[in-house]
Tab-separated table of C-alpha atoms in Angstrom:
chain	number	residue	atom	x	y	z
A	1	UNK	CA	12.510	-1.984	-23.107
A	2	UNK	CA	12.652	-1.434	-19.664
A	3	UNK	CA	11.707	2.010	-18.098
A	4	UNK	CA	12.774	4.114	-15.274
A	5	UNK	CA	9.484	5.060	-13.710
A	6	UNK	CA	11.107	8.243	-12.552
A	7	UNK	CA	11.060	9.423	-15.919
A	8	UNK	CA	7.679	8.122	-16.579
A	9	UNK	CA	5.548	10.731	-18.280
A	10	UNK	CA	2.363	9.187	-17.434
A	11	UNK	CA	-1.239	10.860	-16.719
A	12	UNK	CA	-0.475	10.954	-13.215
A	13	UNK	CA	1.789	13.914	-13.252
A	14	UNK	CA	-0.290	17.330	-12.488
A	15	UNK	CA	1.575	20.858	-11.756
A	16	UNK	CA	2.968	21.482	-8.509
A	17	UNK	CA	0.817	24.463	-6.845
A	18	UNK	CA	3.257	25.851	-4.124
A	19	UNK	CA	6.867	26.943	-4.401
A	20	UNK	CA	8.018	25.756	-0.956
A	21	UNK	CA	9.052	21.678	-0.789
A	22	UNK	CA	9.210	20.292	2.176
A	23	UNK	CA	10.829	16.664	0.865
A	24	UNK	CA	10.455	15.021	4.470
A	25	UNK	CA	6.675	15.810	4.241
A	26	UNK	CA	6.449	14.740	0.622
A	27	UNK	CA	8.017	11.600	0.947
A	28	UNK	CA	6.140	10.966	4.223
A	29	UNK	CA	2.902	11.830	2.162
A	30	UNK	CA	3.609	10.277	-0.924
A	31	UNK	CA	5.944	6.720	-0.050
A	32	UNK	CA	6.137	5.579	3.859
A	33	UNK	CA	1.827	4.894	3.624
A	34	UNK	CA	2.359	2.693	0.592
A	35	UNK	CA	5.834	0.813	1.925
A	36	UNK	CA	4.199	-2.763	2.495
A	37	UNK	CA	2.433	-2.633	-0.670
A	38	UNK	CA	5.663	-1.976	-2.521
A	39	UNK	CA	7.660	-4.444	-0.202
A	40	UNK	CA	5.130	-7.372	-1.246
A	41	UNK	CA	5.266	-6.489	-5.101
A	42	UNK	CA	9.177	-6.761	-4.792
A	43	UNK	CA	8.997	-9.876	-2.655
A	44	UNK	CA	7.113	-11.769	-5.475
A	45	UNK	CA	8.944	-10.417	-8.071
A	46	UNK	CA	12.567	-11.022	-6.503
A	47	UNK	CA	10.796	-14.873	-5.018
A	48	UNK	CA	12.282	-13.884	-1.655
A	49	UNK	CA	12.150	-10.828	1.314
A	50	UNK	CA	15.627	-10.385	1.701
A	51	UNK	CA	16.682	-9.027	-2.056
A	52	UNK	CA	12.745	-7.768	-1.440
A	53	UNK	CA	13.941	-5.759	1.072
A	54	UNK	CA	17.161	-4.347	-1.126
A	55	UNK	CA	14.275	-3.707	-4.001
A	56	UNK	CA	12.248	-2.101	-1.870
A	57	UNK	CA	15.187	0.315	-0.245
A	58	UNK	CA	16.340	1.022	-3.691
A	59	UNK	CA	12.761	1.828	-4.663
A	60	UNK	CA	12.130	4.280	-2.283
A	61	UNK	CA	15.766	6.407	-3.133
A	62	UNK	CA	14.662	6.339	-6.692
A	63	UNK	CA	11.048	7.759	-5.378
A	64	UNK	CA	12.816	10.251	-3.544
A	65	UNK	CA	14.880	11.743	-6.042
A	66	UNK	CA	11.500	11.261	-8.486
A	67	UNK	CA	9.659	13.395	-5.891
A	68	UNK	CA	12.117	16.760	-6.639
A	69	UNK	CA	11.306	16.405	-10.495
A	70	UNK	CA	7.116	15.989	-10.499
A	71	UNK	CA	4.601	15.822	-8.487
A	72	UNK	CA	2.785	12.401	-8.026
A	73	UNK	CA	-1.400	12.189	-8.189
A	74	UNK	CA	-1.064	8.664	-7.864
A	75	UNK	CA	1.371	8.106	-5.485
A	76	UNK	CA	0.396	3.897	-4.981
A	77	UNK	CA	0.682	3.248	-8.736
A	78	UNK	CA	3.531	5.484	-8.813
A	79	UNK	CA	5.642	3.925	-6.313
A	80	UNK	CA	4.579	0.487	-7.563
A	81	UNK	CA	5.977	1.375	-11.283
A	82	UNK	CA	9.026	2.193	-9.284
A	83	UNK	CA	9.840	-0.802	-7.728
A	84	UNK	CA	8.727	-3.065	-10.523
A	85	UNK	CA	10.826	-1.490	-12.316
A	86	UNK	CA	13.876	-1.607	-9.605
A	87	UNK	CA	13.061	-5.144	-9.277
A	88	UNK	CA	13.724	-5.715	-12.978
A	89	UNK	CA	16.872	-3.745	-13.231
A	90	UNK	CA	17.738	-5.279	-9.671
A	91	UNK	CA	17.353	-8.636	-10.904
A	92	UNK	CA	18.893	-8.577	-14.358
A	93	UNK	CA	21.886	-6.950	-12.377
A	94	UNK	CA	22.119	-9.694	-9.918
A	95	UNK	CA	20.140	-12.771	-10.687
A	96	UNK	CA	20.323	-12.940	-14.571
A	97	UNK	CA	19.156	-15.604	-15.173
A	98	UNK	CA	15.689	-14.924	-13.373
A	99	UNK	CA	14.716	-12.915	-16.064
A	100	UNK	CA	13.997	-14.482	-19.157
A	101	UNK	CA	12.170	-11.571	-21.615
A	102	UNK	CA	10.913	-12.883	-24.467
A	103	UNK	CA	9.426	-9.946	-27.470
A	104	UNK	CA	6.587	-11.888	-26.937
A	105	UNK	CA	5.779	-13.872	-23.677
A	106	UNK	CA	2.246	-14.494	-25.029
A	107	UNK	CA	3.119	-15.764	-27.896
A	108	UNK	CA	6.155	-17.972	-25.899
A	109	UNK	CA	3.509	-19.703	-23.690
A	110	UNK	CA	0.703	-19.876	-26.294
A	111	UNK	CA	-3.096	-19.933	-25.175
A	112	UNK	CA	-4.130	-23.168	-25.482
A	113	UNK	CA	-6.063	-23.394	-22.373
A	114	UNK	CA	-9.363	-23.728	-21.043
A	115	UNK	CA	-8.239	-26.850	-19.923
A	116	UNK	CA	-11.369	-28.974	-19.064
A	117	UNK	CA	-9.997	-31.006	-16.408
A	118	UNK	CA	-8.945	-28.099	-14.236
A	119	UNK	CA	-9.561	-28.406	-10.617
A	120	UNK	CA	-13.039	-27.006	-9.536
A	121	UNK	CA	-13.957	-23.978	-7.418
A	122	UNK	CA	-14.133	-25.870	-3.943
A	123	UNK	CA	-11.254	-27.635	-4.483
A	124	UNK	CA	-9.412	-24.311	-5.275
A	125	UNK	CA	-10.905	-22.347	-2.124
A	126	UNK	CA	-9.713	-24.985	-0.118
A	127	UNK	CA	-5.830	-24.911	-1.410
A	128	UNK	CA	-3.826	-23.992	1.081
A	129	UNK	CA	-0.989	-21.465	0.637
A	130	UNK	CA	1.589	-22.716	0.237
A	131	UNK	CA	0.392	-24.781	-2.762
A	132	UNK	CA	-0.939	-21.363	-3.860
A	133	UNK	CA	2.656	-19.213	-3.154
A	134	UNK	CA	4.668	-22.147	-5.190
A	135	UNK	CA	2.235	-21.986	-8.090
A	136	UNK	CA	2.849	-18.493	-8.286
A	137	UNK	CA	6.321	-18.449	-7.687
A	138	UNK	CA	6.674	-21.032	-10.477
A	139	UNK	CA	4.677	-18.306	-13.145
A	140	UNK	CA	6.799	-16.821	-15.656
A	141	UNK	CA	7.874	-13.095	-14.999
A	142	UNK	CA	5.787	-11.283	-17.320
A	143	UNK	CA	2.681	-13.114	-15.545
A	144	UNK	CA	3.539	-13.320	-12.366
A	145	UNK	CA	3.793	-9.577	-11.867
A	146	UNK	CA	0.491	-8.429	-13.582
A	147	UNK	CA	-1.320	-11.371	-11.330
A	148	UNK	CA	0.546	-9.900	-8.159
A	149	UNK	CA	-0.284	-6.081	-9.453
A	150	UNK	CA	-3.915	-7.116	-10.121
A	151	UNK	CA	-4.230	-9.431	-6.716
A	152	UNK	CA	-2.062	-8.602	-4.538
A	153	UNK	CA	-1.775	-4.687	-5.097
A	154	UNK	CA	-5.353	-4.162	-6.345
A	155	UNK	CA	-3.715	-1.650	-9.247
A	156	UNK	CA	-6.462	-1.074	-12.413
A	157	UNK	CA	-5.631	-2.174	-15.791
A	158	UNK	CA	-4.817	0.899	-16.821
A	159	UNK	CA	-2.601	1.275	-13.635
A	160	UNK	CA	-0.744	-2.092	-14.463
A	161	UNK	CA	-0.632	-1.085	-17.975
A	162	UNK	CA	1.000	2.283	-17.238
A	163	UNK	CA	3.566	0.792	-14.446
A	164	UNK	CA	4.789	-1.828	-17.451
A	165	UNK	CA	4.558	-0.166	-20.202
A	166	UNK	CA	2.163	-1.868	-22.457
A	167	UNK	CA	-1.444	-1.741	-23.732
A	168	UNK	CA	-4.498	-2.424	-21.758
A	169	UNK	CA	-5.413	-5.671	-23.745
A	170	UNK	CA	-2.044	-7.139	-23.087
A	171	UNK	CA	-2.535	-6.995	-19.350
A	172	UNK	CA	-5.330	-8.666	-19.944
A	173	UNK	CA	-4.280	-11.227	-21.914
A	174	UNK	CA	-1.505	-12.148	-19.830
A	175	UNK	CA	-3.867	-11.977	-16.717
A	176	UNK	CA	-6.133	-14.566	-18.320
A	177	UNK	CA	-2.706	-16.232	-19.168
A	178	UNK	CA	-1.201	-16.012	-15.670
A	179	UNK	CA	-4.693	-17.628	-13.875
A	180	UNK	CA	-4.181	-20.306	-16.679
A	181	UNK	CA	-1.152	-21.293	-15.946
A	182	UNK	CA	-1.751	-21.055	-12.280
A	183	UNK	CA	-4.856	-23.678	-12.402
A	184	UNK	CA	-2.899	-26.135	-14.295
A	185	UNK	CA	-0.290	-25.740	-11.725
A	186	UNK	CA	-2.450	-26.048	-9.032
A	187	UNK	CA	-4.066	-28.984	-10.687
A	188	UNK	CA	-1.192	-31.201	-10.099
A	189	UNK	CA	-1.070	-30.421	-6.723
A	190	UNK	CA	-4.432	-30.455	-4.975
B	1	UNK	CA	-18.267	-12.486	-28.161
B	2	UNK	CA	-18.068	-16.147	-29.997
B	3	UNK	CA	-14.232	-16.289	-30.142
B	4	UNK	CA	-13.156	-18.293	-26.736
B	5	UNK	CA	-10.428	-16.343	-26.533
B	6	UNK	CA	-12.387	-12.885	-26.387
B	7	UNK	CA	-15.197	-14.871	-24.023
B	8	UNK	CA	-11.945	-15.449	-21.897
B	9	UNK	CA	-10.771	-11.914	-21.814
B	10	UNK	CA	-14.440	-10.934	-20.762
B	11	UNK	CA	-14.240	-13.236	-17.885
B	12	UNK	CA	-10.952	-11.725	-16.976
B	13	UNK	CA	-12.486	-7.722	-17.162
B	14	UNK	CA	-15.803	-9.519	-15.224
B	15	UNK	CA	-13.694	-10.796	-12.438
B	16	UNK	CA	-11.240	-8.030	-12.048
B	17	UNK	CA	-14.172	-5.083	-11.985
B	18	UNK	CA	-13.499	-3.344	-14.909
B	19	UNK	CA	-17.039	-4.090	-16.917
B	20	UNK	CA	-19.338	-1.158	-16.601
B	21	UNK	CA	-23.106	-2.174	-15.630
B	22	UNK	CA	-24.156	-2.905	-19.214
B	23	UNK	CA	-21.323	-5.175	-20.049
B	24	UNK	CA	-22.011	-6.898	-16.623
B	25	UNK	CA	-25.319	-7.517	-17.589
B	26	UNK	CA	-24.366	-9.013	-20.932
B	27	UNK	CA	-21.369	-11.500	-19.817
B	28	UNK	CA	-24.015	-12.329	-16.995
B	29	UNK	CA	-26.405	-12.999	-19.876
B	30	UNK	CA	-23.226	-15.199	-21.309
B	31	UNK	CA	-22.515	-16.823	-18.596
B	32	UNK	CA	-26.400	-18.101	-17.977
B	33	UNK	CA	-26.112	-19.737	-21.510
B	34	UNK	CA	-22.720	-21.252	-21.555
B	35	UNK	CA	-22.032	-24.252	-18.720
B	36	UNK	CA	-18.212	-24.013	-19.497
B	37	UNK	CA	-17.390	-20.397	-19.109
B	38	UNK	CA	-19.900	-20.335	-15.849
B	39	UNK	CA	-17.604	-23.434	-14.394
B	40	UNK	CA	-14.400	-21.165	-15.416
B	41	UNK	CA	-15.594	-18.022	-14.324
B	42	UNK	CA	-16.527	-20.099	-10.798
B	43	UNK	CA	-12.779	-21.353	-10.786
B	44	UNK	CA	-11.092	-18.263	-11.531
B	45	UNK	CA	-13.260	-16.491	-9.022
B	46	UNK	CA	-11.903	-18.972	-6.455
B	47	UNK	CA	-8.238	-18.389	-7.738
B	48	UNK	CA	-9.116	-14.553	-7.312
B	49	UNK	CA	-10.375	-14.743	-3.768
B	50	UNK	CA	-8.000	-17.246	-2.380
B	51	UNK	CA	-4.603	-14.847	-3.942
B	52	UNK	CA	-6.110	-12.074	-2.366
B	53	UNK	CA	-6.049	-14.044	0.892
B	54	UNK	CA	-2.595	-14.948	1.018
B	55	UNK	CA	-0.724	-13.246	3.914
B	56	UNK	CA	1.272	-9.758	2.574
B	57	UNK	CA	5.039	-9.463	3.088
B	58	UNK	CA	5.528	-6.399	5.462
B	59	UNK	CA	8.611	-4.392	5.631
B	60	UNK	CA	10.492	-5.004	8.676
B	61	UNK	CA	11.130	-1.909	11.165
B	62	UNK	CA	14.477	-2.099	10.639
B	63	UNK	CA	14.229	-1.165	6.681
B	64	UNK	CA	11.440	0.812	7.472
B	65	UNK	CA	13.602	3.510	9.854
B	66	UNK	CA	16.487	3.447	7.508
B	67	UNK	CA	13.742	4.209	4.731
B	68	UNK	CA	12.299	7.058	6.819
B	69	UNK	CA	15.388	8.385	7.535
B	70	UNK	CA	15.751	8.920	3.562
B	71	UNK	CA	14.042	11.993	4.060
B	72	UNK	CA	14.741	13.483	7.719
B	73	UNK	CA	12.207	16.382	8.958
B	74	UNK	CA	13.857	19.752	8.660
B	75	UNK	CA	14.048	21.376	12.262
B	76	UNK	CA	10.725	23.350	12.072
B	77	UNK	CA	9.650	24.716	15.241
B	78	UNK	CA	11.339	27.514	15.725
B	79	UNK	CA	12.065	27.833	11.540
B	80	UNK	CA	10.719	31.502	11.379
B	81	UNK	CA	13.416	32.481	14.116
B	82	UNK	CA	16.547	31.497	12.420
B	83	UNK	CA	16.318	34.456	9.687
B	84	UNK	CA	16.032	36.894	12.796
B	85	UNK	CA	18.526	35.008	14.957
B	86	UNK	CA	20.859	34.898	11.659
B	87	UNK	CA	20.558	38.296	10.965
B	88	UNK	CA	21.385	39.290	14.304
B	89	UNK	CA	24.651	37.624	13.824
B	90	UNK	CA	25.402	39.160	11.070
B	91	UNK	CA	24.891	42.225	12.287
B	92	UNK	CA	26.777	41.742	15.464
B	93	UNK	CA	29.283	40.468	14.080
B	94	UNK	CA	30.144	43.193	11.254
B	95	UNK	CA	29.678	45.267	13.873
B	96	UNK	CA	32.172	44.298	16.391
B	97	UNK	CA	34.530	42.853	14.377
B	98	UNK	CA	35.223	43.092	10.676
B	99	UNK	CA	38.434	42.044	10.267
B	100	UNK	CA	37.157	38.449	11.452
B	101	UNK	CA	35.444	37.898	8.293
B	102	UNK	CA	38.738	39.094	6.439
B	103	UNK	CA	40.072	36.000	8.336
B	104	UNK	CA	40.493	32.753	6.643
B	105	UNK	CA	37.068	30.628	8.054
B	106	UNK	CA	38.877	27.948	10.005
B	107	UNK	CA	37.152	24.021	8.610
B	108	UNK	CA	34.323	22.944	10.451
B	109	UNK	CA	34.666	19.797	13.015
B	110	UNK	CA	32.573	17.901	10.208
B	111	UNK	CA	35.185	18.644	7.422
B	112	UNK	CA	38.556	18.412	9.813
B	113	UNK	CA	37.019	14.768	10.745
B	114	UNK	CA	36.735	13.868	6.892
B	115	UNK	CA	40.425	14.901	6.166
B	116	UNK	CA	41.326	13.435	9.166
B	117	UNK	CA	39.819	9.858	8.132
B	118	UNK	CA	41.794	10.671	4.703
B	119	UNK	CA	44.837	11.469	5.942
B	120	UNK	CA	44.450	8.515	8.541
B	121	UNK	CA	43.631	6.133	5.267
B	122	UNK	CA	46.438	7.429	3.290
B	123	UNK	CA	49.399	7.445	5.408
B	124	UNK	CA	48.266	3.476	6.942
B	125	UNK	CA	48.313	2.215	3.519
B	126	UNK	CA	44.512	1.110	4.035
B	127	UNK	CA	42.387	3.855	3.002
B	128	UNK	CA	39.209	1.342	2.759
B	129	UNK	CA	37.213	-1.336	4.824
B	130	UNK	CA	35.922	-2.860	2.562
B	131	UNK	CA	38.162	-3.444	-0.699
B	132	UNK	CA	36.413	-4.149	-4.181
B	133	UNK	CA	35.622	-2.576	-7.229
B	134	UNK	CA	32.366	-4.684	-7.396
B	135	UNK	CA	29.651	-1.812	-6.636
B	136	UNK	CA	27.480	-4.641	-5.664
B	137	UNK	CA	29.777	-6.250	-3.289
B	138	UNK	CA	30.279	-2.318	-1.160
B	139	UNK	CA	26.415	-1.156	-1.388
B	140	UNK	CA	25.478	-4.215	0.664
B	141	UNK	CA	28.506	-3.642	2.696
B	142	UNK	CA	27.293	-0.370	3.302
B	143	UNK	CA	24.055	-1.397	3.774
B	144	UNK	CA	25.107	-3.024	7.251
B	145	UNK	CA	27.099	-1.223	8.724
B	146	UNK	CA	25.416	2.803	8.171
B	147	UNK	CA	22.170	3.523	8.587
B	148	UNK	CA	21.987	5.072	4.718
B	149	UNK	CA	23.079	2.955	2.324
B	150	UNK	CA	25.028	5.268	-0.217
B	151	UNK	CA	24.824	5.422	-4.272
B	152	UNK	CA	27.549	3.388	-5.443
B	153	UNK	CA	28.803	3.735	-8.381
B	154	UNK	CA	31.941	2.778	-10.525
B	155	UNK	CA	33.683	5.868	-12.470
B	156	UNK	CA	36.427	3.919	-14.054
B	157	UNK	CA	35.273	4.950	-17.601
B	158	UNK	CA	35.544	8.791	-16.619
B	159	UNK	CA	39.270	7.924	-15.225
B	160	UNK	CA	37.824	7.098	-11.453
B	161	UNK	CA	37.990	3.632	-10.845
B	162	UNK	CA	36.663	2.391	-7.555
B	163	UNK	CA	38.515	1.117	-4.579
B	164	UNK	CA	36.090	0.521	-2.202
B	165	UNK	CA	34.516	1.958	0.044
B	166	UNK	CA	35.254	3.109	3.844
B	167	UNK	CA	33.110	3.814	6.916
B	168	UNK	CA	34.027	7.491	8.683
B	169	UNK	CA	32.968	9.637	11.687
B	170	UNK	CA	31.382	12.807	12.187
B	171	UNK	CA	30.485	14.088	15.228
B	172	UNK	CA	29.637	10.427	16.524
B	173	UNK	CA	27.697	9.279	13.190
B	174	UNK	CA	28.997	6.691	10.948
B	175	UNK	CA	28.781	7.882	7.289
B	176	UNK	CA	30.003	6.307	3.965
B	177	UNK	CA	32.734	6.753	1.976
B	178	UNK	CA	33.593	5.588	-1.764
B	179	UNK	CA	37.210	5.711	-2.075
B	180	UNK	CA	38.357	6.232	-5.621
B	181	UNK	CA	41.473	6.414	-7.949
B	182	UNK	CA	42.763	8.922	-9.656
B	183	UNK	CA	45.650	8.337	-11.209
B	184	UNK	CA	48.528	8.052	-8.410
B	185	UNK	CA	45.869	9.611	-5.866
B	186	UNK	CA	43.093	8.741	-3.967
B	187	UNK	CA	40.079	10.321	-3.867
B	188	UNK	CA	37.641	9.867	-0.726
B	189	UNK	CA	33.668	10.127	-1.146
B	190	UNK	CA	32.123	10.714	1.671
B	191	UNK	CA	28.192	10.749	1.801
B	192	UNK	CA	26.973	13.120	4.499
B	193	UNK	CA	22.985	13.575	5.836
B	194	UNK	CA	22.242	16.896	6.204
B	195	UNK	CA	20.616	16.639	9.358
B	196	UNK	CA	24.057	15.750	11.625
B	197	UNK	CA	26.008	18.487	9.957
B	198	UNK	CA	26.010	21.653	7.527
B	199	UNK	CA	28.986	22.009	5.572
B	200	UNK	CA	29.690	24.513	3.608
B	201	UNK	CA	29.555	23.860	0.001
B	202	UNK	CA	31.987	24.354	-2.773
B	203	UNK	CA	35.646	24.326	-3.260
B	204	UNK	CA	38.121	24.646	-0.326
B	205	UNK	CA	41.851	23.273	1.350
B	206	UNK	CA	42.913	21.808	3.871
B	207	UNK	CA	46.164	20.673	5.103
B	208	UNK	CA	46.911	21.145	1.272
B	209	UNK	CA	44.397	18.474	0.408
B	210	UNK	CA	41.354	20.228	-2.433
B	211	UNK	CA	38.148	20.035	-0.560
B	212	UNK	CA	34.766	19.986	-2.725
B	213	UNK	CA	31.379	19.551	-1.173
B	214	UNK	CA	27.735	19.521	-2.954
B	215	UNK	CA	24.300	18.964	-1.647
B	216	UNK	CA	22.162	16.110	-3.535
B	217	UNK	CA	18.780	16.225	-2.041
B	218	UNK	CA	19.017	15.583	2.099
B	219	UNK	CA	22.785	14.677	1.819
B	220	UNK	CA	26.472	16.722	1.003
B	221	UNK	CA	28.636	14.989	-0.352
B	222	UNK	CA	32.529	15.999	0.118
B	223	UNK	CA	35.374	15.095	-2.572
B	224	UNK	CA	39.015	14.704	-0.483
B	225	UNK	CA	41.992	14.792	-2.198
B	226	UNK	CA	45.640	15.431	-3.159
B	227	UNK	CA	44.662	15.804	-6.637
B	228	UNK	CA	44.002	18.712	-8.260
B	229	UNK	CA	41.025	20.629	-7.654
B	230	UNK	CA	39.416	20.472	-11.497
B	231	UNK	CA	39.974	16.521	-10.586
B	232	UNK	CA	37.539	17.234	-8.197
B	233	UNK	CA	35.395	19.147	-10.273
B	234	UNK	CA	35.518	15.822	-12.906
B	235	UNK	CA	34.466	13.419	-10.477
B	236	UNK	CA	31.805	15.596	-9.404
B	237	UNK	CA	30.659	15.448	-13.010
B	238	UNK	CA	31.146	11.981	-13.703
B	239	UNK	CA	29.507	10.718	-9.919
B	240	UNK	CA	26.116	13.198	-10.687
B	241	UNK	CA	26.140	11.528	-14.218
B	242	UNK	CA	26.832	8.249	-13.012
B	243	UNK	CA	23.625	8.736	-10.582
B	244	UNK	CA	21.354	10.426	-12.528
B	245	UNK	CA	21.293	7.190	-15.249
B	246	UNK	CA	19.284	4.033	-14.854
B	247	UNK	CA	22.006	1.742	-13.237
């Protein structure tokens, strides 16, 4: 169910030209420029910095080690897949009962939406962020992290879709999903 | 494109930038003939722009360093010299003296202060800092108090259950130690960057404790113990197992 991204043989793996490896270079090509990025993905997945900060750490050994076996053409998505993935392992290791994984998460929270009483675009654009950060918070797993992949991180669908493991029309469906269930939320409190 | 559920998932591939020109043009087509997905599309756009505007969580220096410091730069400058400057050491020395290399190589300072912090361990009866067998209770420990925070792992299932884990010296850098069990002996861990020292790798003694050190990326790590060597050689086994799978 869940994957190590290290062993992740996605389409952003080509061959490694030279022989010499200079890891210090490597990882300073390939992980420090993307650090914040990966930081903020594992701060809304974990719902705080500090066990962010232990993702993010953890993330970035995994990456290294990852480096030695195949080279990265996408190091942003690649680091990303990472530390979801840390977060998930990271979480089900020490806050349990955080992650709730249904077969099915669509099918758990069933699209019944398009609710017509949803709050309209001005009143939305002026929300202020906090009501926007607890909305979020308050999204399911499964949704939360394609939303903060897709907003936050600016990864493609096929990016998200590699990083978790699933087809392209599920990350969409659970994006359409996730902005559902954050307008409802946000309905009740702006 | 009459199923509101497949209208929806257009809106979604609209918003996010993933419609090619033509399929632009025909959800923009869509949207000109359907009030309701116009005011949704006009909602979720807001929803878009105001999550992208949230502030980002940055990583704070302090876990940025000890992330850079992951992978420390090898000493380049003068990288093309050391072959030459080795070789001339070689040389002289073979030359001027070759019954020093018949000569048992006396430990390194790195390796005499690792036996000394196991010896030091043993003999006061508390051979760890911090005591626990909870992995998750020494990584964090670790955490604070070195600037790497080492892979810590539990090898009771391969007969090396963990005691804890210990802080010890070299040169004047902290480094961690795991301190294991093995049957009636301990077994120390220690984690060292290769940047603060070289130690040779492989099997030695000391003080008639089995030495075993192996390099693991930019770190060696060094097995002490009164055990038996092949002990050694099993908890090498089991610890690169124990790292290599998904925790």
């Amino acid at each position: 169910m869940l994957k190590i991204a290290g062993s992740m043989a996605s389409p952003a793996v080509v061959q490694r030209g030279g022989v010499t490896r200079d890891t210090h270079k490597l990882f300073a090509e390939t992980v420090l420029p993307h650090l914040d990025d990966a930081h903020h993905l594992a701060r809304w997945l974990t719902g705080n910095a500090t066990d962010a900060e232990d993702v993010t750490q953890e993330a970035c050994m995994r990456a290294l080690r990852a480096l030695d076996r195949a080279p990265v053409a996408n190091p942003r998505a690649w680091l990303l897949a990472i530390t979801r993935n840390t977060a998930f392992t990271w979480l089900a290791r020490n806050r349990p009962k955080s992650v709730v994984l249904t077969d099915d998460p669509e099918a758990a929270a069933d699209a019944s939406d398009m609710d017509t009483a949803a709050p309209d675009a001005a009143m939305i654009a002026a929300a202020d962020a906090a009501a926007l950060e607890k909305a979020l918070a308050g999204l399911p797993l499964p949704f939360r992290e394609v939303l903060v992949m897709r907003e936050m991180n600016g990864l493609s669908y096929r990016e998200i879709a590699d990083a978790i493991d699933v087809p392209i029309g599920t990350v969409m469906s659970r994006l359409a999903r996730a902005r559902g269930l954050m307008l409802a939320a946000l309905k009740g409190q702006i | 494109m009459a199923e509101p559920r497949d209208k929806l998932l257009l809106l979604q591939a609209a918003l996010d930038g993933e419609l090619d020109a033509a399929g632009m043009l025909a959800f923009e087509r869509l949207l000109s003939e359907d009030a309701d997905l116009a005011a949704d599309y006009g909602r979720q756009k807001a929803l878009r722009d105001a999550l992208r505007a949230l502030p980002k969580a940055v990583v704070s220096g302090a876990l940025r360093g000890q992330i850079e410091a992951m992978a420390p730069p090898r000493r380049a400058p003068f990288r093309q010299w050391v072959p030459m400057g080795l070789a001339a050491c070689v040389a002289f020395l073979i030359g001027s003296s070759v019954t020093y290399l018949v000569l048992p190589q006396p430990p390194s300072q790195e390796m005499a202060a690792l036996v000394g912090d196991h010896v030091r361990g043993v003999i006061s009866g508390q051979p760890v800092d911090v005591v626990s067998s909870e992995r998750h209770t020494v990584k964090p420990w670790f955490a604070s108090h070195t600037a790497l925070s080492p892979e810590v792992v539990d090898l009771k299932d391969d007969g090396f259950p963990l005691v804890g884990g210990r802080v010890d010296v070299v040169g004047v850098t902290p480094v961690p130690t795991l301190v294991f069990k093995r049957r009636a002996h301990l077994v120390s861990l220690a984690e060292v960057p290769n940047t603060i020292a070289q130690i040779p790798l492989g099997h030695g003694a000391l003080n008639g404790l089995s030495l075993l050190a192996w390099r693991e990326g930019s770190v060696t790590y060094v097995a002490i113990s009164d055990a038996m060597p092949e002990d050694l050689d099993a908890l090498k086994e089991a610890f690169d197992k124990a790292i290599a799978a998904p925790p």
